[in-house]
mmCIF file with all atom_site columns, C-alpha atoms in Angstrom:
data_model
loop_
_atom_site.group_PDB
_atom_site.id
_atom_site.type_symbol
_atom_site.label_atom_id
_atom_site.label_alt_id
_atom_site.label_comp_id
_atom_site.label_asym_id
_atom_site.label_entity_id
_atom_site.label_seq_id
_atom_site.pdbx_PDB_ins_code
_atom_site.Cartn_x
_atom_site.Cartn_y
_atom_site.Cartn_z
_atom_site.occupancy
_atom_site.B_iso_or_equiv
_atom_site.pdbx_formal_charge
_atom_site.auth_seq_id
_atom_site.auth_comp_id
_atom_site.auth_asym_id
_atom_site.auth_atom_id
_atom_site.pdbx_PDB_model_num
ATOM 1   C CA . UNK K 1 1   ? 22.664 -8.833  11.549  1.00 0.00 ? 1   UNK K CA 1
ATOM 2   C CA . UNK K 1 2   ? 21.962 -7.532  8.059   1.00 0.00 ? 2   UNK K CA 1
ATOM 3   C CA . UNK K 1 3   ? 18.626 -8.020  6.908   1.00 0.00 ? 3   UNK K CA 1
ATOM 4   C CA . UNK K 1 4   ? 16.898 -8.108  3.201   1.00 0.00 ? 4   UNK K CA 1
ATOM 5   C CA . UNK K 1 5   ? 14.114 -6.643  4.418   1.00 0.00 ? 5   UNK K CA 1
ATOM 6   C CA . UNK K 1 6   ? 12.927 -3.650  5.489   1.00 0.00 ? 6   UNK K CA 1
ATOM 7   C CA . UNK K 1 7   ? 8.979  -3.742  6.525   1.00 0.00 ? 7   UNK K CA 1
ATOM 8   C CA . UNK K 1 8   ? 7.366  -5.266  8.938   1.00 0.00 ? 8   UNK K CA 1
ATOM 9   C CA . UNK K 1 9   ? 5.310  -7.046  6.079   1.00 0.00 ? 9   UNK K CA 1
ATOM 10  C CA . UNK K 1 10  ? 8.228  -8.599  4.306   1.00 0.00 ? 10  UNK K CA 1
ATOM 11  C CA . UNK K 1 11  ? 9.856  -9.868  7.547   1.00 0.00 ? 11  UNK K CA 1
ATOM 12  C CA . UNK K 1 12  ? 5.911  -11.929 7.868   1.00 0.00 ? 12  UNK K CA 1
ATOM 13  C CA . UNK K 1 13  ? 6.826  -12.632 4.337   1.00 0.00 ? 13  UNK K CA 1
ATOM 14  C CA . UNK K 1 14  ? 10.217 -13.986 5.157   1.00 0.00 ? 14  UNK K CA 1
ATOM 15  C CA . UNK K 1 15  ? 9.282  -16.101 8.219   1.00 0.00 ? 15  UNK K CA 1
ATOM 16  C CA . UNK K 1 16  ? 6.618  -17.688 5.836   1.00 0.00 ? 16  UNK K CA 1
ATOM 17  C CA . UNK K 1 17  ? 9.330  -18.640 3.811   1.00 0.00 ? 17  UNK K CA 1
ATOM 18  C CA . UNK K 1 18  ? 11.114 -20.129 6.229   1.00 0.00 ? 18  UNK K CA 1
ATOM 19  C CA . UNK K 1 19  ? 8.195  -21.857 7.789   1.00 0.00 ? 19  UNK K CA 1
ATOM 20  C CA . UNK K 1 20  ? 7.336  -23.696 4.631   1.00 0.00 ? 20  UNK K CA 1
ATOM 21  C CA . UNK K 1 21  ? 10.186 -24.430 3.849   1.00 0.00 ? 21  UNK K CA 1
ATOM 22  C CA . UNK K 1 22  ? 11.082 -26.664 6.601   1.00 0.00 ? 22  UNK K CA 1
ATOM 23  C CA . UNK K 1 23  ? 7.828  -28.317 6.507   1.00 0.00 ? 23  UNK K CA 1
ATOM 24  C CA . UNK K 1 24  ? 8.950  -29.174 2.995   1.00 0.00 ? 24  UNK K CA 1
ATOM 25  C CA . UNK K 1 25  ? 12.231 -30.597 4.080   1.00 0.00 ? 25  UNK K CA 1
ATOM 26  C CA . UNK K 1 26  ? 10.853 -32.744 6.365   1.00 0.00 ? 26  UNK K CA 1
ATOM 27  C CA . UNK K 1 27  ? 7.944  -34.021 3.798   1.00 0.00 ? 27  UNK K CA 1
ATOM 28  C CA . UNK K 1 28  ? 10.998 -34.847 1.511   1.00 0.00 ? 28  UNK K CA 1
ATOM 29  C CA . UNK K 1 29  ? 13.002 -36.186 3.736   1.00 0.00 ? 29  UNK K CA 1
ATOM 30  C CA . UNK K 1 30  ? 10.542 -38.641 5.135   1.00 0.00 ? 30  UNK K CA 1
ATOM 31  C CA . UNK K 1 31  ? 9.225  -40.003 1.420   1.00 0.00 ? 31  UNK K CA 1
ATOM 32  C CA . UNK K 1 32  ? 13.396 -39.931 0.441   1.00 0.00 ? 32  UNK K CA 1
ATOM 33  C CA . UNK K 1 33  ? 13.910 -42.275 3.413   1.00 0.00 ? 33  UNK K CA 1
ATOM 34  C CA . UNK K 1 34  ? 10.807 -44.488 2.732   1.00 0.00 ? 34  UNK K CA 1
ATOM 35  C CA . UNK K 1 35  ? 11.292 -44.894 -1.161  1.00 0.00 ? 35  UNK K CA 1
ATOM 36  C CA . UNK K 1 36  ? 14.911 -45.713 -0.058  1.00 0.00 ? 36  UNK K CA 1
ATOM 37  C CA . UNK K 1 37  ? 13.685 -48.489 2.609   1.00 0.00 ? 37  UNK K CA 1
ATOM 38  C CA . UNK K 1 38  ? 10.830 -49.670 0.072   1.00 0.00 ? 38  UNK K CA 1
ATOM 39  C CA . UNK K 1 39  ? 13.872 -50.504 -2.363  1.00 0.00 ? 39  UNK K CA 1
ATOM 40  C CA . UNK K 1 40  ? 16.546 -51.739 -0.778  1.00 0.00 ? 40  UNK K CA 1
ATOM 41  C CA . UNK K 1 41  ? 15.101 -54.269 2.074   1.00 0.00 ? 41  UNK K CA 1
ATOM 42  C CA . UNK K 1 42  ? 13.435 -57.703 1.008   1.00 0.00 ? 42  UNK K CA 1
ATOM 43  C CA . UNK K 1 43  ? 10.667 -57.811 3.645   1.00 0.00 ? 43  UNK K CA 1
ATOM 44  C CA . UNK K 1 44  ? 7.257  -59.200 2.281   1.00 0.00 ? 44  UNK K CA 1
ATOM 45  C CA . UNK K 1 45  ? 3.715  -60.618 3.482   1.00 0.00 ? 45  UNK K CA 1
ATOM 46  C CA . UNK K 1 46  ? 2.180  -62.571 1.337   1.00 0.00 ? 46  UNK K CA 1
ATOM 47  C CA . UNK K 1 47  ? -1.105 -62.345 3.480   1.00 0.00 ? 47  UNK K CA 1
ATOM 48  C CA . UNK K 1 48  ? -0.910 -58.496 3.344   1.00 0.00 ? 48  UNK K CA 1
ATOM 49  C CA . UNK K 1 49  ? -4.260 -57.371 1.594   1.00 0.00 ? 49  UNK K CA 1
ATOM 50  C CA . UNK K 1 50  ? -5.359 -54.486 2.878   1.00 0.00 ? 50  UNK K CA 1
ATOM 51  C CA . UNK K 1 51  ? -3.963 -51.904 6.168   1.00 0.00 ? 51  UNK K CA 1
ATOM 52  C CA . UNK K 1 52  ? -6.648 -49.616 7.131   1.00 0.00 ? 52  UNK K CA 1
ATOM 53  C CA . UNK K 1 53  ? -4.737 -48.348 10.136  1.00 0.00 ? 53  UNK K CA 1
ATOM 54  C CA . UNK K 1 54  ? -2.023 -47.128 7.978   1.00 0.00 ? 54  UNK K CA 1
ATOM 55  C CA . UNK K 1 55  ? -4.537 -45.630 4.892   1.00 0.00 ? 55  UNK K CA 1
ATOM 56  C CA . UNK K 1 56  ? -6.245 -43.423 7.925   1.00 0.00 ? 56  UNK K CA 1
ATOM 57  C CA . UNK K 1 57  ? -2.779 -42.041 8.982   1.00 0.00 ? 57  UNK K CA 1
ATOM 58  C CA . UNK K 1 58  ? -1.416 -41.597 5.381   1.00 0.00 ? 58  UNK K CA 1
ATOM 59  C CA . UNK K 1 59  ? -4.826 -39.492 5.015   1.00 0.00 ? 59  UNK K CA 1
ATOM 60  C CA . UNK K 1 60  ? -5.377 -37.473 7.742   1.00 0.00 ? 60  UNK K CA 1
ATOM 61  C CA . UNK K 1 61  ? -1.465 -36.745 8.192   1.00 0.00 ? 61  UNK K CA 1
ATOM 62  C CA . UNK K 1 62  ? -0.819 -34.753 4.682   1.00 0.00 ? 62  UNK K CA 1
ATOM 63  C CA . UNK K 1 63  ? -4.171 -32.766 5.365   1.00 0.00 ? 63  UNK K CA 1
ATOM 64  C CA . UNK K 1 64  ? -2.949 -31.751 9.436   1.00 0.00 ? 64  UNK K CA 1
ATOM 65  C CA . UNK K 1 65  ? 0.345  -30.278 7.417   1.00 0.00 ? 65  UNK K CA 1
ATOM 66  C CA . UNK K 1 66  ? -1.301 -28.693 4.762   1.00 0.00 ? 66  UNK K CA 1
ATOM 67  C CA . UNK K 1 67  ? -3.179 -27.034 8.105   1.00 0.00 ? 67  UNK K CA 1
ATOM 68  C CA . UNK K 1 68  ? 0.135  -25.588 9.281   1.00 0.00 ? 68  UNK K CA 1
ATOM 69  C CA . UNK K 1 69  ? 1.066  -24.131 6.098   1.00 0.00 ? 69  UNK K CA 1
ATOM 70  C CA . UNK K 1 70  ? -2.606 -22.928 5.065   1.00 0.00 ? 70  UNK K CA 1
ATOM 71  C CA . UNK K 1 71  ? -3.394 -21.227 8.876   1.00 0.00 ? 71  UNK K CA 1
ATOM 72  C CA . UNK K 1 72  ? 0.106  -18.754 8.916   1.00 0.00 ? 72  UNK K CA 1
ATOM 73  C CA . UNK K 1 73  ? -0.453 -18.103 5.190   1.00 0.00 ? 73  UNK K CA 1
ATOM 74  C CA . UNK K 1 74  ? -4.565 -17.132 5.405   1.00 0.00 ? 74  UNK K CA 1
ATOM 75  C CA . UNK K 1 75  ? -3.072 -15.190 8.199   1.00 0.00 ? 75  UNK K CA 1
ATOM 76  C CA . UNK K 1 76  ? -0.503 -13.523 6.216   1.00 0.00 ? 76  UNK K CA 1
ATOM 77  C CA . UNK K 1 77  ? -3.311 -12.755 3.325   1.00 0.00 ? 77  UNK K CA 1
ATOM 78  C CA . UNK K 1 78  ? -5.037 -10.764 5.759   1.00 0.00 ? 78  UNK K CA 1
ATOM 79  C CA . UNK K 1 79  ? -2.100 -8.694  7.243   1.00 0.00 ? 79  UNK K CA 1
ATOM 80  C CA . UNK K 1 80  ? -1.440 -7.578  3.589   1.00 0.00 ? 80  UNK K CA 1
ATOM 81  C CA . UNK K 1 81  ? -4.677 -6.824  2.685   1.00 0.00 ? 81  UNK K CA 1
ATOM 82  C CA . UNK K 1 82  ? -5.227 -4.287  6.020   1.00 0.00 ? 82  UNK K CA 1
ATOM 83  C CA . UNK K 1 83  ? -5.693 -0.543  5.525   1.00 0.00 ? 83  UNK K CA 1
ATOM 84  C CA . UNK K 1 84  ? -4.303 1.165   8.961   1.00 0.00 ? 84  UNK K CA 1
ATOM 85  C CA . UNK K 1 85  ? -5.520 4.704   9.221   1.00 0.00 ? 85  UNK K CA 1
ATOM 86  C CA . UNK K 1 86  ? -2.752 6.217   6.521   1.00 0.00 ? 86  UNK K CA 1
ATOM 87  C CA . UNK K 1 87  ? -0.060 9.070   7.756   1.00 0.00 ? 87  UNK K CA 1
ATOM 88  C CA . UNK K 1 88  ? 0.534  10.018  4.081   1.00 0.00 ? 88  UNK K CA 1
ATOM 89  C CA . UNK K 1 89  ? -0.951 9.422   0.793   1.00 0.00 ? 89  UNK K CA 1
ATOM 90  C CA . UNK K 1 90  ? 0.915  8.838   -2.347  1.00 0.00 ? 90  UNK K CA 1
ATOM 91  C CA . UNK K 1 91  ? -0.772 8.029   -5.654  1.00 0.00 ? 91  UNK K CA 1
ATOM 92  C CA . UNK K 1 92  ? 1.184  6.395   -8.173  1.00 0.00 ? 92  UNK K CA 1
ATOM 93  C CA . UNK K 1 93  ? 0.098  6.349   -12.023 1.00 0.00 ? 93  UNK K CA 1
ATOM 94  C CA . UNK K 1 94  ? 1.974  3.834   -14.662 1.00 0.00 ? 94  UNK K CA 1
ATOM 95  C CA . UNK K 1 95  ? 2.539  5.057   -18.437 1.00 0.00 ? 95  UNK K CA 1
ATOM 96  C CA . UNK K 1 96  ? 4.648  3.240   -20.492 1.00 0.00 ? 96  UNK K CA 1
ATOM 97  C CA . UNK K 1 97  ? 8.349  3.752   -19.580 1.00 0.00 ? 97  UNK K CA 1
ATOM 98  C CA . UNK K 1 98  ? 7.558  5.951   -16.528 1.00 0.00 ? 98  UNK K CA 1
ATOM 99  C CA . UNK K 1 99  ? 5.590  6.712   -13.377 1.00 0.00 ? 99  UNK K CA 1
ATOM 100 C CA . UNK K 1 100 ? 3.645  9.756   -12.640 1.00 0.00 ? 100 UNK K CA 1
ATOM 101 C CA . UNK K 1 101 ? 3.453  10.093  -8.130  1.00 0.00 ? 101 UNK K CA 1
ATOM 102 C CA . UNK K 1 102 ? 0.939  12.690  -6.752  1.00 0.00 ? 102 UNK K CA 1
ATOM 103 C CA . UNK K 1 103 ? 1.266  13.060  -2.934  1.00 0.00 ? 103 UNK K CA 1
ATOM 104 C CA . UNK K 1 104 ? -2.363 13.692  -2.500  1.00 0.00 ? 104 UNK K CA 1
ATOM 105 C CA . UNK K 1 105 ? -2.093 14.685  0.877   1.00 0.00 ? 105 UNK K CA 1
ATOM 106 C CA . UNK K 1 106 ? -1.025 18.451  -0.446  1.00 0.00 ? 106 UNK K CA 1
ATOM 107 C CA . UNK K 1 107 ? -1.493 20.752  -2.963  1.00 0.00 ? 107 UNK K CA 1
ATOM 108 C CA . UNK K 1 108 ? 0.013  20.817  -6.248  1.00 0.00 ? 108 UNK K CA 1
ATOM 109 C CA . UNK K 1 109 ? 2.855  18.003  -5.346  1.00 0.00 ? 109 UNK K CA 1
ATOM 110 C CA . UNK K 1 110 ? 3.004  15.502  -8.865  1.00 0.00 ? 110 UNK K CA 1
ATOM 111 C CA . UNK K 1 111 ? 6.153  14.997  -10.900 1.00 0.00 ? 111 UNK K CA 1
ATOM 112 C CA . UNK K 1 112 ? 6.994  12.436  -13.660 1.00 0.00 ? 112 UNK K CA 1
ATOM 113 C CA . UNK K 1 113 ? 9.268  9.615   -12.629 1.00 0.00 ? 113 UNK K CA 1
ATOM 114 C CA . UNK K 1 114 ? 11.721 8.557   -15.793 1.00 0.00 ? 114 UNK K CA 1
ATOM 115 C CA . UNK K 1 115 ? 14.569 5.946   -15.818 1.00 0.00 ? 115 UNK K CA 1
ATOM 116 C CA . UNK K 1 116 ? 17.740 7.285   -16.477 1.00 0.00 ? 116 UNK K CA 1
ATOM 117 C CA . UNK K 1 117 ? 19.296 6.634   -19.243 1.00 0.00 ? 117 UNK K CA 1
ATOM 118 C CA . UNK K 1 118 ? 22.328 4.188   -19.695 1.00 0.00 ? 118 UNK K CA 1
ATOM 119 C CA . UNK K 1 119 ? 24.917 6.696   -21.148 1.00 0.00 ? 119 UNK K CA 1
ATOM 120 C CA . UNK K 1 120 ? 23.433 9.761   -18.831 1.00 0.00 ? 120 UNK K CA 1
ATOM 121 C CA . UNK K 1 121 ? 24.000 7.419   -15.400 1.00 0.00 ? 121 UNK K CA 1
ATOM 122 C CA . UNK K 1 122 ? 26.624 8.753   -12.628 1.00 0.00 ? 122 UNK K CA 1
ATOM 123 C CA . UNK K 1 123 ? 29.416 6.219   -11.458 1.00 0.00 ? 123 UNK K CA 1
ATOM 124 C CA . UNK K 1 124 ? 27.862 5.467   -8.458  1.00 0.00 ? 124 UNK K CA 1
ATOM 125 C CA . UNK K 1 125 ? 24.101 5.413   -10.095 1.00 0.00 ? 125 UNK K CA 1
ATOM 126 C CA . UNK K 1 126 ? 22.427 1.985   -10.338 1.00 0.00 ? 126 UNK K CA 1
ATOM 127 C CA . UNK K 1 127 ? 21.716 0.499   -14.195 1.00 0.00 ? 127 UNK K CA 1
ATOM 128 C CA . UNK K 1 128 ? 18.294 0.307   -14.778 1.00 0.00 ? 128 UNK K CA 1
ATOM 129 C CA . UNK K 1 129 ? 17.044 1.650   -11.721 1.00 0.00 ? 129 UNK K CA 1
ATOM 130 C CA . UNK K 1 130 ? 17.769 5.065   -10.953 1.00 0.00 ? 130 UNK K CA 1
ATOM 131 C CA . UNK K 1 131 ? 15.649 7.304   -11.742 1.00 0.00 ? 131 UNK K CA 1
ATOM 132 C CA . UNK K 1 132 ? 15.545 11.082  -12.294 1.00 0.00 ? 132 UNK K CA 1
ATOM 133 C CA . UNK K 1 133 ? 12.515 12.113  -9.489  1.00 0.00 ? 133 UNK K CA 1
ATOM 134 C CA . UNK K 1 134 ? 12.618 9.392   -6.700  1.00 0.00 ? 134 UNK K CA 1
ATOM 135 C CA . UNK K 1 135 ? 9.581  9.974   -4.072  1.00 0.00 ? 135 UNK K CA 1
ATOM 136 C CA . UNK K 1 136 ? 10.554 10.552  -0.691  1.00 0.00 ? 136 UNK K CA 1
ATOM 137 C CA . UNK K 1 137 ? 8.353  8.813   2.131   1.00 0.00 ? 137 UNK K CA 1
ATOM 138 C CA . UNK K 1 138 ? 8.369  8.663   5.857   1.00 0.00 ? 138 UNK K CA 1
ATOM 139 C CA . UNK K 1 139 ? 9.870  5.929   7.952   1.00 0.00 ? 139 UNK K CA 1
ATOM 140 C CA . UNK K 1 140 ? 8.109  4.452   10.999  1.00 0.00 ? 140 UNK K CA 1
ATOM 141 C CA . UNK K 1 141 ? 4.678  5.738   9.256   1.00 0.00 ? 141 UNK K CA 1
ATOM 142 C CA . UNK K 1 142 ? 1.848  4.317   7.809   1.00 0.00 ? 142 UNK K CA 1
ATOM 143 C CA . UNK K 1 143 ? 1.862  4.806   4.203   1.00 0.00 ? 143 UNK K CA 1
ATOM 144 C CA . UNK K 1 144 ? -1.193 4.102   1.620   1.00 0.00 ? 144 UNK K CA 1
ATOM 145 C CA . UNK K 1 145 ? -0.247 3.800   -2.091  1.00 0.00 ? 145 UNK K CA 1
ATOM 146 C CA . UNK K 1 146 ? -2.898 4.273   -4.707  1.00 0.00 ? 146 UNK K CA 1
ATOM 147 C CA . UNK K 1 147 ? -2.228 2.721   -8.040  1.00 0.00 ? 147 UNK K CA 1
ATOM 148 C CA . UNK K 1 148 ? -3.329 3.123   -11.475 1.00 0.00 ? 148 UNK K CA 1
ATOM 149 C CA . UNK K 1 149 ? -2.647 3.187   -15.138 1.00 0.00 ? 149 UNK K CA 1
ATOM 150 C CA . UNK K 1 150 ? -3.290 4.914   -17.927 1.00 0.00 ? 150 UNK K CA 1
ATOM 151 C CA . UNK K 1 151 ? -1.994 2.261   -20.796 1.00 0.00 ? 151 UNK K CA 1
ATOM 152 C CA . UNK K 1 152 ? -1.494 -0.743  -20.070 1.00 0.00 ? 152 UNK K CA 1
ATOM 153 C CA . UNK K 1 153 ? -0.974 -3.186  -17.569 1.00 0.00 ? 153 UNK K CA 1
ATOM 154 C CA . UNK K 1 154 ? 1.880  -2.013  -15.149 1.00 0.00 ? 154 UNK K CA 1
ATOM 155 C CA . UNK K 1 155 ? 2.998  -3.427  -11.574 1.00 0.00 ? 155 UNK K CA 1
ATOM 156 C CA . UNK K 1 156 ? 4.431  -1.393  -8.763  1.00 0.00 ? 156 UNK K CA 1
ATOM 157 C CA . UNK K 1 157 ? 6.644  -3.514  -6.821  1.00 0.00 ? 157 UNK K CA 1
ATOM 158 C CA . UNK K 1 158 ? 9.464  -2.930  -4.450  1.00 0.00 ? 158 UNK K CA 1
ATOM 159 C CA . UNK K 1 159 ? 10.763 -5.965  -3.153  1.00 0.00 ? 159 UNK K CA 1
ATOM 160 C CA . UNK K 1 160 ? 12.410 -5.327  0.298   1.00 0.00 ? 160 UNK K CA 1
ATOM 161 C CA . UNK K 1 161 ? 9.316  -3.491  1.248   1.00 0.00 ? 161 UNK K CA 1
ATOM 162 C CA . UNK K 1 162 ? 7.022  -6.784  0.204   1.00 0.00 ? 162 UNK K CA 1
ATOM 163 C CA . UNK K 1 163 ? 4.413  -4.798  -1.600  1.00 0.00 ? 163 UNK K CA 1
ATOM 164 C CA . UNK K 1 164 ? 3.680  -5.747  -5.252  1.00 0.00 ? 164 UNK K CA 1
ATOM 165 C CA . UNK K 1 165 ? 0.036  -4.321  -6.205  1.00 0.00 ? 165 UNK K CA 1
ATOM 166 C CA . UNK K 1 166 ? -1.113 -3.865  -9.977  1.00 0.00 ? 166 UNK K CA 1
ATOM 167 C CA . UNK K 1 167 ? -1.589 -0.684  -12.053 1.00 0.00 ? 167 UNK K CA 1
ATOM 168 C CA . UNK K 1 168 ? -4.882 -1.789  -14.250 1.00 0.00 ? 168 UNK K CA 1
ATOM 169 C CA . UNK K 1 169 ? -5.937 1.220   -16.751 1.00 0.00 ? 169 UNK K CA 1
ATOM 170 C CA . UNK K 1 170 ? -9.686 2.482   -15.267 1.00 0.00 ? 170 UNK K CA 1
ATOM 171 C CA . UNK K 1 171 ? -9.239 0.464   -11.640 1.00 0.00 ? 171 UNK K CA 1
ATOM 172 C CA . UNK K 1 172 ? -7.966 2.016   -8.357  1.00 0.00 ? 172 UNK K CA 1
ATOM 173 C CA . UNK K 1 173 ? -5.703 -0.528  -6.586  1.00 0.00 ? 173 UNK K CA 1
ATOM 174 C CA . UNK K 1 174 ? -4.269 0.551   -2.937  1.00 0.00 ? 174 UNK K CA 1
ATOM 175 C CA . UNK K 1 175 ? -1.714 -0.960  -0.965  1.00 0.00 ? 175 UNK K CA 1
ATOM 176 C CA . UNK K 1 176 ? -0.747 -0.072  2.713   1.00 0.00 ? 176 UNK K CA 1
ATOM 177 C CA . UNK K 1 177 ? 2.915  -0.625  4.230   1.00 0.00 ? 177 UNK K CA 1
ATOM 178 C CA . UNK K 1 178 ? 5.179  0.343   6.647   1.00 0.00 ? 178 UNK K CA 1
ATOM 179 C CA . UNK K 1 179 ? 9.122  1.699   5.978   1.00 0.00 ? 179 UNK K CA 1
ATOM 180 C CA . UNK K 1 180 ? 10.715 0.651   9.232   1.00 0.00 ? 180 UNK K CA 1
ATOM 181 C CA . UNK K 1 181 ? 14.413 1.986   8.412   1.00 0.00 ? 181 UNK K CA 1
ATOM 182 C CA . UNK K 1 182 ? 15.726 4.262   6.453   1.00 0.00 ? 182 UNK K CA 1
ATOM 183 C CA . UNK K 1 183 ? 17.198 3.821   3.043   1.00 0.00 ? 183 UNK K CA 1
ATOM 184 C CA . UNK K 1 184 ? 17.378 3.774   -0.828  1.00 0.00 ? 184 UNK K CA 1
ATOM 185 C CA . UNK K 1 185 ? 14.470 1.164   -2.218  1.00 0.00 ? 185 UNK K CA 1
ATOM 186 C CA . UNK K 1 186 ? 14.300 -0.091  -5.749  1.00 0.00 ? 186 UNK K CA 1
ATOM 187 C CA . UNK K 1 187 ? 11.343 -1.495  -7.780  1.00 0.00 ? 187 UNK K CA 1
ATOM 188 C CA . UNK K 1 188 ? 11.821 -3.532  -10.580 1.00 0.00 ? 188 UNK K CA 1
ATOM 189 C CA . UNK K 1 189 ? 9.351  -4.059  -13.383 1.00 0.00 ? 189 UNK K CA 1
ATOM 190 C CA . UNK K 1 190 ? 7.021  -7.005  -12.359 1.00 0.00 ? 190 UNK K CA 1
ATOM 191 C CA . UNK K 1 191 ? 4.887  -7.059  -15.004 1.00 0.00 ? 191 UNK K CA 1
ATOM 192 C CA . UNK K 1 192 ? 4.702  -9.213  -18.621 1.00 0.00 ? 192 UNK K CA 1
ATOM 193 C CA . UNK K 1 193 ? 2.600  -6.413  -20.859 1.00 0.00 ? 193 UNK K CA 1
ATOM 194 C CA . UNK K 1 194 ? 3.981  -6.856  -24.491 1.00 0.00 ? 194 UNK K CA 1
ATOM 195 C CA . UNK K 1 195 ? 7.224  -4.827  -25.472 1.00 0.00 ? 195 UNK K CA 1
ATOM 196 C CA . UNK K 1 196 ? 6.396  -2.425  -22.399 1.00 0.00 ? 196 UNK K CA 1
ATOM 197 C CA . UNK K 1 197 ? 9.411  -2.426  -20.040 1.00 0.00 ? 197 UNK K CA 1
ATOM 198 C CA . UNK K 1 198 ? 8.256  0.045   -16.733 1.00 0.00 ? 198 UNK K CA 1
ATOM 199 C CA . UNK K 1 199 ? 10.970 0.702   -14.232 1.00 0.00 ? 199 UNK K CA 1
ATOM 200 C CA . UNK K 1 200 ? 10.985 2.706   -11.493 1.00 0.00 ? 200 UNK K CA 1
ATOM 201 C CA . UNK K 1 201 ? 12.350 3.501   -7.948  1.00 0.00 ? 201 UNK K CA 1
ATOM 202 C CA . UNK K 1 202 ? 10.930 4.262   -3.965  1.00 0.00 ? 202 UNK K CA 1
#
């Protein structure tokens, strides 16, 4: 079937998702069905005091789930934060309102990256999005992204590739990932840094 994503990281991401999610359900369901039983039925002990069978299990069971949700997501931390020996090198530097890309890997290969204007877009361009010099990577490669700004705060993100890393003026922040198929990637701005609105596009 169709899939949103389209890394290897962002399908982790996904299942993560999903994980949690159910262990959520289940935690809701379970207090939904108690605080519904604790209204509605009229059972009482009047020589009821104290249950320490019951205070051990309503203990010890909320930290074994937070286990399940804390192991996968440690594990997840980790997969993100791995640098694999790169194929290709792109370095990407935020201003305000564009992107600069050098492809450090050879010689003399930076451009500007601007948004395209509103009233300049094709028919079939995308609002917001398109740009006028989109970088071109390799699928099925290992790819290392060093980011940096020269401004302000920025934030390189592209969503269906699960990699969001921040662009801090006078810091070098890298990111490795993984393009699995090929296709036409957007980033979004990601970032809250005043009037400053940075777009851009993978």
């Amino acid at each position: 079937g169709l899939t949103s994503w389209s890394s290897p990281l962002m399908e982790q991401l996904n299942f993560f998702h999903d994980h949690t999610l159910l262990i959520l359900t289940m935690i809701t369901i379970l207090v939904s069905y108690i605080m519904g039983m604790l209204m509605f039925n009229k059972f009482t002990n009047r020589y009821l005091l104290h249950g320490q069978t019951i205070e051990i299990i309503w203990t010890v069971l909320p930290a074994i789930i937070l286990m399940f949700i804390a192991f996968p997501s440690l594990r997840l931390l980790y997969l993100m934060d791995e640098i694999n020996t790169p194929s290709i090198t792109l370095k990407s530097i935020g201003h305000q309102w564009y992107w600069s890309y050098e492809y450090s890997d050879f010689l003399n290969l930076e451009f500007d990256s601007y948004m395209i204007p509103t009233n300049e877009l094709e028919m079939n361009g995308f609002r917001l999005l398109d740009v006028d010099n989109r970088i071109v990577l390799p699928m099925n490669n290992q790819i290392r992204i060093l980011v940096t700004a020269t401004d302000v705060l920025h934030s390189w993100t592209v969503p269906s590739l699960g990699v969001k890393v921040d662009a801090t003026p006078g810091r070098l922040n890298q990111i490795n990932f993984l393009i699995n198929r090929p296709g036409l990637f957007f980033g979004q701005c990601s970032e809250i840094c005043g009037l400053i609105m940075v777009l851009y596009q993978l």
